[in-house]
Short mmCIF file of C-alpha atoms and ligand atoms in Angstrom, two decimals:
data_model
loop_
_atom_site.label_atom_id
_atom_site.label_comp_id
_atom_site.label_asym_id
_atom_site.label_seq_id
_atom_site.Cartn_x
_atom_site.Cartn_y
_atom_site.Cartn_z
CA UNK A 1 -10.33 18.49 -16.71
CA UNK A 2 -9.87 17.67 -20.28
CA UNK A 3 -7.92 14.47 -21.81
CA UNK A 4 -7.14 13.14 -25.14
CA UNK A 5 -4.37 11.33 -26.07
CA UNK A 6 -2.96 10.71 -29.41
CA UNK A 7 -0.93 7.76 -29.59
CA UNK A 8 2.24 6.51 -31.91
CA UNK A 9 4.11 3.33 -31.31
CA UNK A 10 6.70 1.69 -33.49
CA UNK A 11 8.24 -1.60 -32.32
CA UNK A 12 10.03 -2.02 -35.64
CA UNK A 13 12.19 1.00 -35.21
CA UNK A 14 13.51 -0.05 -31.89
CA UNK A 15 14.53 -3.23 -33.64
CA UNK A 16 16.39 -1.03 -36.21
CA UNK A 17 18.12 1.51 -33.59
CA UNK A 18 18.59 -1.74 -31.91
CA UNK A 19 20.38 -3.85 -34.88
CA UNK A 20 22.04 -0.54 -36.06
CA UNK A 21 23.68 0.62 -33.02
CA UNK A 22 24.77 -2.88 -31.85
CA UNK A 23 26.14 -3.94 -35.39
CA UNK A 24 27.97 -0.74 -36.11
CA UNK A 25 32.09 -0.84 -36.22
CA UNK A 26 33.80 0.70 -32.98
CA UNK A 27 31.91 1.92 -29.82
CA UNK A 28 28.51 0.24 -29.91
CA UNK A 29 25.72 2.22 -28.92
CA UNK A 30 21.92 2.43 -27.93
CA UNK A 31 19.90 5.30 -28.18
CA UNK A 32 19.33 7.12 -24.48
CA UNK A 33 15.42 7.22 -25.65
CA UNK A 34 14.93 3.36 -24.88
CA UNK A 35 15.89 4.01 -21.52
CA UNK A 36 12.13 4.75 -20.48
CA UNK A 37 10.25 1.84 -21.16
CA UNK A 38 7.41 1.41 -18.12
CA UNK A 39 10.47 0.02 -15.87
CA UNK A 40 12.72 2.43 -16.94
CA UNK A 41 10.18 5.23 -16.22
CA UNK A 42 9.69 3.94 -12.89
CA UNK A 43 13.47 3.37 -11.96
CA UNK A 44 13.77 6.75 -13.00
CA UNK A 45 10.87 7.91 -11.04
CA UNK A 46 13.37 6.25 -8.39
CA UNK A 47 16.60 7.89 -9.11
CA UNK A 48 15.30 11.23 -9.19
CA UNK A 49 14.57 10.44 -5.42
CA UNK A 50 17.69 9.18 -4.34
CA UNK A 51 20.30 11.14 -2.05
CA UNK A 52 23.15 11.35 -4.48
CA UNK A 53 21.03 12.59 -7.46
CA UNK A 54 20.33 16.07 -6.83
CA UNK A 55 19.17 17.09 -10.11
CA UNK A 56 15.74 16.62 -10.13
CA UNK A 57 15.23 18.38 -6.94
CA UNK A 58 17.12 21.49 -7.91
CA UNK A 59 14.70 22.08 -11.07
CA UNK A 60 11.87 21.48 -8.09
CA UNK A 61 13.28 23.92 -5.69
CA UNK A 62 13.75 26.29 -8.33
CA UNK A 63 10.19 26.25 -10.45
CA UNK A 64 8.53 26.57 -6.50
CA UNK A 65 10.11 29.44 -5.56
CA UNK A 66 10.46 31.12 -8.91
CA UNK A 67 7.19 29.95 -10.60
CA UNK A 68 5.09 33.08 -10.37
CA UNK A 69 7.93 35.61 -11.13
CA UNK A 70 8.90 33.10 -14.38
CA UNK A 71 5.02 33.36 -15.23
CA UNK A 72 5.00 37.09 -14.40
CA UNK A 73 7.08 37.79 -17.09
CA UNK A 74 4.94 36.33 -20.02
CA UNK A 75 2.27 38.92 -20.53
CA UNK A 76 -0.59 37.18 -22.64
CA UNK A 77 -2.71 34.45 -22.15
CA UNK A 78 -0.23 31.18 -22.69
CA UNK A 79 -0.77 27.63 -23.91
CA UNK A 80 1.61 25.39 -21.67
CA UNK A 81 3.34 22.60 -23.75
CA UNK A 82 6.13 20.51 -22.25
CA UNK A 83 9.03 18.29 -23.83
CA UNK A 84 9.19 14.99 -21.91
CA UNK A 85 6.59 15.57 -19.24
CA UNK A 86 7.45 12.57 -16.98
CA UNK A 87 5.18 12.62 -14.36
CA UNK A 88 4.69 16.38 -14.41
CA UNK A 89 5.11 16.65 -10.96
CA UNK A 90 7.40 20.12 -11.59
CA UNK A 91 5.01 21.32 -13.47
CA UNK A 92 2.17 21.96 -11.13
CA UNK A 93 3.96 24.95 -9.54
CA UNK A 94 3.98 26.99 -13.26
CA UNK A 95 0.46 25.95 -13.83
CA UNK A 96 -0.28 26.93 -10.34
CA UNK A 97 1.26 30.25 -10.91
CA UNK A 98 -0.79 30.48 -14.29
CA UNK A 99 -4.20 29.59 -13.35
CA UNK A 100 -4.04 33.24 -11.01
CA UNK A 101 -5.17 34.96 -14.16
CA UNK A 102 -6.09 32.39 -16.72
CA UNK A 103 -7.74 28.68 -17.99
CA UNK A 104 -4.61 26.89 -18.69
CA UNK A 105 -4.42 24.43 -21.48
CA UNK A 106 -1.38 21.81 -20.96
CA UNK A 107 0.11 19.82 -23.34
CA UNK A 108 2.36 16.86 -22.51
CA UNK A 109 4.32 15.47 -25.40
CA UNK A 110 5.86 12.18 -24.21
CA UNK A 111 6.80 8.63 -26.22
CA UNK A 112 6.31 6.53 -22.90
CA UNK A 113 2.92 6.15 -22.04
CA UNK A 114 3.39 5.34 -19.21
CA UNK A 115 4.96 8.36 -17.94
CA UNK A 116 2.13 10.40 -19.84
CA UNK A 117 -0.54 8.22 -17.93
CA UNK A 118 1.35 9.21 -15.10
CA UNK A 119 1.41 13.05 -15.95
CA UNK A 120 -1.96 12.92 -16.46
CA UNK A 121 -3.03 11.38 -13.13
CA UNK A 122 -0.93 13.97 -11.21
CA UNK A 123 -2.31 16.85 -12.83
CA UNK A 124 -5.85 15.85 -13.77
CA UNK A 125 -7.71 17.08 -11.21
CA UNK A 126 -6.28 20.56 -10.78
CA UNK A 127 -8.66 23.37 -11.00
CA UNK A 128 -8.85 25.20 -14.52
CA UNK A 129 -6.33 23.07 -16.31
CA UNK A 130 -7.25 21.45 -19.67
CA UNK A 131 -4.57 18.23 -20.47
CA UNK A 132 -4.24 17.32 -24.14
CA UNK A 133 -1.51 14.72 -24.23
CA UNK A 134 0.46 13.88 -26.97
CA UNK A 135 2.44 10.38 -27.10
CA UNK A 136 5.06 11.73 -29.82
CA UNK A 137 8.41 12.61 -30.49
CA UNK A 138 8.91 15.84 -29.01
CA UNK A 139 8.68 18.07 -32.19
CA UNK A 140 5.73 16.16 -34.02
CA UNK A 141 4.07 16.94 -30.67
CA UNK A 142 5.14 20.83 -30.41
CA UNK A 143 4.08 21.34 -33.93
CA UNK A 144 0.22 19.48 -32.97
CA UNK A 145 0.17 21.94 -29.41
CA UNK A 146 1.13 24.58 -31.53
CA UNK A 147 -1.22 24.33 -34.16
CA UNK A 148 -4.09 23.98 -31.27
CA UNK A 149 -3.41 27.50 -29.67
CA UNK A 150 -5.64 30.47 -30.26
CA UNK A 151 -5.08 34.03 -32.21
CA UNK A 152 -3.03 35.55 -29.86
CA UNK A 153 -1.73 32.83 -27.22
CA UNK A 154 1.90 32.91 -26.33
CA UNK A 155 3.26 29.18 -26.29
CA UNK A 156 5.28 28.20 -23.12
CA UNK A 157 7.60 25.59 -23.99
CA UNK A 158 8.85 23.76 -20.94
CA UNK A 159 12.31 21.29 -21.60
CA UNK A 160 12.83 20.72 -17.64
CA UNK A 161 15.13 18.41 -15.91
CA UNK A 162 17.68 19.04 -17.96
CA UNK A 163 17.20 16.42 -20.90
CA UNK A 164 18.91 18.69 -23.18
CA UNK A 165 22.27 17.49 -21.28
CA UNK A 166 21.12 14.07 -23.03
CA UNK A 167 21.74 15.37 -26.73
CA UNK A 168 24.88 16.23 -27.69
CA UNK A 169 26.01 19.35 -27.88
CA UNK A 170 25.48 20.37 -31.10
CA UNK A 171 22.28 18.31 -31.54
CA UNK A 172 20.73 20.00 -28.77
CA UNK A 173 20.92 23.39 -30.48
CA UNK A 174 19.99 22.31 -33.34
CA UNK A 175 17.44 21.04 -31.47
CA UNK A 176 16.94 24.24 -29.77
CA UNK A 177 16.49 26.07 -33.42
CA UNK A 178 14.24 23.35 -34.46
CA UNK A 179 12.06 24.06 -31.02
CA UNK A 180 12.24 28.20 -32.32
CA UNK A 181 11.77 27.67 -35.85
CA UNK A 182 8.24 26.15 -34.13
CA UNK A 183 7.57 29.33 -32.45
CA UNK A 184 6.39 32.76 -33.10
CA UNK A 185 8.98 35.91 -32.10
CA UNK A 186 7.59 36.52 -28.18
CA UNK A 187 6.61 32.68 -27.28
CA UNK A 188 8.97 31.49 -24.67
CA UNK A 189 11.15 28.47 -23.64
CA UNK A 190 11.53 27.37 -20.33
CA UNK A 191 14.93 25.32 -20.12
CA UNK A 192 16.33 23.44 -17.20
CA UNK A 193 19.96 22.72 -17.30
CA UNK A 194 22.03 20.64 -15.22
CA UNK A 195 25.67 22.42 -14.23
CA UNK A 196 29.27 20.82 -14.15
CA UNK A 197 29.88 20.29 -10.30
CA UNK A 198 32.89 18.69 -8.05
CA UNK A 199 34.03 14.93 -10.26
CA UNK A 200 33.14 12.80 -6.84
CA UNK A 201 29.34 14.45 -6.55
CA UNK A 202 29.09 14.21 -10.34
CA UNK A 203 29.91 10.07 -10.67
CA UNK A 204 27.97 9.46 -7.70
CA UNK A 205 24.72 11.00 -9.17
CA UNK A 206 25.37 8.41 -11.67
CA UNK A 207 26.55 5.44 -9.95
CA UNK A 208 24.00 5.23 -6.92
CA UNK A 209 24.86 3.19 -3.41
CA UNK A 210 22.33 0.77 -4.14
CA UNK A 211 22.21 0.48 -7.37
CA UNK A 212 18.55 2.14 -8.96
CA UNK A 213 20.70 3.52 -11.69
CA UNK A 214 22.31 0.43 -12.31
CA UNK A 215 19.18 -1.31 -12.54
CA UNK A 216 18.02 1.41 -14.83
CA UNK A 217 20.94 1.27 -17.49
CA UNK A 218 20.73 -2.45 -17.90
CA UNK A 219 16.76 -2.79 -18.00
CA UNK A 220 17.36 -1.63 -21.39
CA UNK A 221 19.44 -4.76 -22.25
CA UNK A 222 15.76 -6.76 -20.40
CA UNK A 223 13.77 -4.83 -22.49
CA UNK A 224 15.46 -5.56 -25.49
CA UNK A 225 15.47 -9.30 -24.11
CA UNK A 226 11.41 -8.62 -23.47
CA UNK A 227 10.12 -6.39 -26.82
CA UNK A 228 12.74 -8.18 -29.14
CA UNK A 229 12.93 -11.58 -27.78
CA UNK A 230 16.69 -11.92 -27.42
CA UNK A 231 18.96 -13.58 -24.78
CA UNK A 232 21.45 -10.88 -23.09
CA UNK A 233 22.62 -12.52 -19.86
CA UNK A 234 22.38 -9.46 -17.61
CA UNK A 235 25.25 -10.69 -15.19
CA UNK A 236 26.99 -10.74 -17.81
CA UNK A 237 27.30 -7.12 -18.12
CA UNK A 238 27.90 -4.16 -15.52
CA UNK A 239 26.56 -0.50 -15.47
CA UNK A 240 29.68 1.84 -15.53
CA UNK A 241 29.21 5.75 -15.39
CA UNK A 242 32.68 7.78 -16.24
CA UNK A 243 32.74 11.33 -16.44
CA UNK A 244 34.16 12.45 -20.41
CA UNK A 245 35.81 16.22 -18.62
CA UNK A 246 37.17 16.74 -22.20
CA UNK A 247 33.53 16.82 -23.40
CA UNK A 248 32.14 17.97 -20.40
CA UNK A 249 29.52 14.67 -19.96
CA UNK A 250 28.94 11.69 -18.01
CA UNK A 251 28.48 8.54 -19.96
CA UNK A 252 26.48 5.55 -18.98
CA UNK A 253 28.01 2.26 -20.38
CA UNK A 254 27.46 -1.46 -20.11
CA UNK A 255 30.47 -3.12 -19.66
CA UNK A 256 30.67 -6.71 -21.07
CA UNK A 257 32.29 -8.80 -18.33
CA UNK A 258 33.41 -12.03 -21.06
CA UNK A 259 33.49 -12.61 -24.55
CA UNK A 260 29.94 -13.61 -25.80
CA UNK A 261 27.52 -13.64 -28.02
CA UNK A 262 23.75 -12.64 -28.00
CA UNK A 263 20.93 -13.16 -30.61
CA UNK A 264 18.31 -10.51 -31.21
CA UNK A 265 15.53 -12.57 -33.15
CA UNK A 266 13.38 -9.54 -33.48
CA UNK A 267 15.78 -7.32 -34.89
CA UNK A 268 17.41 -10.47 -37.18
CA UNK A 269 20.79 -10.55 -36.13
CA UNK A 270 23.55 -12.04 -33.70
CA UNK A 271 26.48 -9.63 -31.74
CA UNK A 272 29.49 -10.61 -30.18
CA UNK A 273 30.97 -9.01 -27.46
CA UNK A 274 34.71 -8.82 -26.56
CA UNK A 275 35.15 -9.00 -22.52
CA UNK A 276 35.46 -5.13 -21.60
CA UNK A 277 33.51 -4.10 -24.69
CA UNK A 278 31.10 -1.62 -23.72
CA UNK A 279 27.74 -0.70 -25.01
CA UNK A 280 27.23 3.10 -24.62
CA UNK A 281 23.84 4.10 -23.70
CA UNK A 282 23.75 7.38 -22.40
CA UNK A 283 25.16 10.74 -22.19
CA UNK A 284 24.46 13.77 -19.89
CA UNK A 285 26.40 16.73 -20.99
CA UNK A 286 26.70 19.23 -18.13
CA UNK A 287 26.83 23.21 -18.86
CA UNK A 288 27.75 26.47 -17.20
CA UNK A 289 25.43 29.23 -16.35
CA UNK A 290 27.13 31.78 -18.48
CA UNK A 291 27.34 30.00 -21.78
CA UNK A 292 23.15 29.75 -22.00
CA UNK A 293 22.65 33.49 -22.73
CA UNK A 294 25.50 32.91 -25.78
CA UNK A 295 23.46 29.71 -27.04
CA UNK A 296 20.07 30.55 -26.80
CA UNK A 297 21.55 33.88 -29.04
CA UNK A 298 23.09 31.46 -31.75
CA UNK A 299 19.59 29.60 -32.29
CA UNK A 300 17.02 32.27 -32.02
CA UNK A 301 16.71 33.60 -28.31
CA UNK A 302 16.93 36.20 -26.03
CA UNK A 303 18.12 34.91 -22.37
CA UNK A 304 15.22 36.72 -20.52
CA UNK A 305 16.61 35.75 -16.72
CA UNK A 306 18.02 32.50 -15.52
CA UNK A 307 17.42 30.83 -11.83
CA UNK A 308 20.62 29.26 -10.19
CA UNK A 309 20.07 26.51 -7.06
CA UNK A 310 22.35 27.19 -4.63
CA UNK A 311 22.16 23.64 -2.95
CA UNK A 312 22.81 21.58 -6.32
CA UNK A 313 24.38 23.60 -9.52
CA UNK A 314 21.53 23.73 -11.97
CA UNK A 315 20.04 26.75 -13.81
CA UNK A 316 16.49 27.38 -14.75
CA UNK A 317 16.42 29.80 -17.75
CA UNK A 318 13.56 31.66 -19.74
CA UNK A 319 14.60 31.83 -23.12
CA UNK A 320 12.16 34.26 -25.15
CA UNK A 321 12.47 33.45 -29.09
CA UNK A 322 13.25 36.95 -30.94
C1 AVI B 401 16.64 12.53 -17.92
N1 AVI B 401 18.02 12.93 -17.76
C2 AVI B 401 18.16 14.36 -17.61
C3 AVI B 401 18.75 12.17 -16.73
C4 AVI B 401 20.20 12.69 -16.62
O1 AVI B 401 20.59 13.04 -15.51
O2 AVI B 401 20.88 12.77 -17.63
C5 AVI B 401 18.77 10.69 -17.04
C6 AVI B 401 19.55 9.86 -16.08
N2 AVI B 401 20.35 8.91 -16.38
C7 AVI B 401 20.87 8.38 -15.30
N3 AVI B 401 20.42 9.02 -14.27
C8 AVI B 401 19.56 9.96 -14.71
#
């Protein structure tokens, strides 16, 4: 086992997404990405355990039983990098698969370090894997995997668990064509996607019986209390997750329960809230199977084969960059 981790950390723009998105006329808004500070990591660690969130074990289910035909269909020797790595738990069974026929360098790119620490522990001590983790955004750290790989290594990109459904829709394929313009014609993407499923199963996966995703959405109103030393009154607010069918996403919101006011010292400023004002912190667009072949063809891919779970709608799909 190998480790190295290069770290970046900037306190100052949370304060500035922070001021920004609270300050701005209309809907206020937080970015999604604040969600996983090292309680946020964990209480997601949390959800993706509980009974009504069936996401995370659908991309599980699929990458076990579909790991070694996904790998069998890259031919060279591949570098492994992964967007968002949380624990990398998923990730064992396509390494598994991998180290059959090679030495596998993995790369982790992650901005929580927690969750990277956490990666790395899981997979540390598995036979003929190298870990080089990256705490980046996602495409400083594709471009630093990518510029480690050898003449003639395929990349594997791997953007599981569907945290493309937390871009918007256009965003993510830009994103997507930022992730390919990174990539040489023949490296491949690996890309989990969550799929629209009955309203009631949908809201529930968001709106958990006892309350871990609760928890979750208003730890980021703590941590902004913690990191930026202001003084949200969390009762004062309560998680809310509606389902946008126009737009085909659910949206996490914190909904003000009075009028108030809360000062943010570290990011210099003071918001009021009306009662039923909501702060909008997250989205999670959900797709359909057929519309990822037509995508991946708009930004630079073929669709080489896609993976469907038949307990919980989700798709697995190998997108090859052309
Ligand atoms: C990380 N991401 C794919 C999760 C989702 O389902 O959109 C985040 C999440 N938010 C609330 N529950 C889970």
């Amino acid at each position: 086992m190998a480790t190295a981790v290069v770290a970046q950390y900037s306190r100052s723009n949370f304060a500035g997404d922070v001021r920004a998105g609270l300050l701005r006329p209309g809907q206020k808004e937080l970015p999604s990405k604040y969600l996983y500070d090292e309680v946020g990591s964990a209480l997601f660690e949390v959800i993706s355990v509980l009974p009504e969130y069936g996401l995370t074990r659908a991309d599980e289910r699929l990458l076990r039983r579909h790991s070694v035909d996904i790998v069998s269909r890259l031919k060279s020797h591949v570098l492994v990098a992964e967007l968002g790595s949380g624990s990398g738990r998923k990730t064992r069974w396509i390494l598994e698969a991998l180290t059959r026929r090679q030495r596998t360098t993995y790369c982790p790119i992650e901005i929580s370090p927690t969750a990277l620490a956490r990666c790395e522990s899981e997979l540390g001590q598995m036979e003929c894997v190298s870990i080089v983790g990256f705490e980046r955004p996602y495409l400083d750290g594709l471009l630093a995997a990518a510029s480690a790989r050898r003449e003639n290594e395929r990349l594997l990109v791997l953007f599981l668990g569907s945290t493309i459904g937390n871009f918007d829709r256009d965003a993510g394929e830009r994103f997507l064509a930022e992730v390919r313009a990174i990539l040489y014609p023949g490296d491949a993407l690996l890309l989990g996607t969550d799929l629209e499923k009955p309203l009631p199963q949908l809201v529930a996966a968001y709106d958990d019986s006892i309350g871990v995703t609760s928890a979750f959405n208003l730890n980021l109103l703590a941590r902004i209390n913690r990191e930026l030393d202001a003084d949200f009154d969390l009762t004062a607010f309560r998680h809310e997750a509606r389902y946008n069918a126009g737009e085909r996403r659910i949206e996490m919101h914190l909904r003000s329960l009075q009028d108030q006011s809360v000062t943010i010292a570290g990011s210099g400023c003071t918001v009021s809230f009306e009662k039923d004002e909501t702060i909008w912190t997250e989205s999670s667009y959900k797709y359909r199977a057929d519309e990822i072949p037509a995508i991946a063809q708009r930004v630079g891919y073929r669709c080489d084969a896609q993976w469907v779970d038949s307990e919980w709608p989700f798709a697995e799909n190998l997108l090859i960059a052309v």
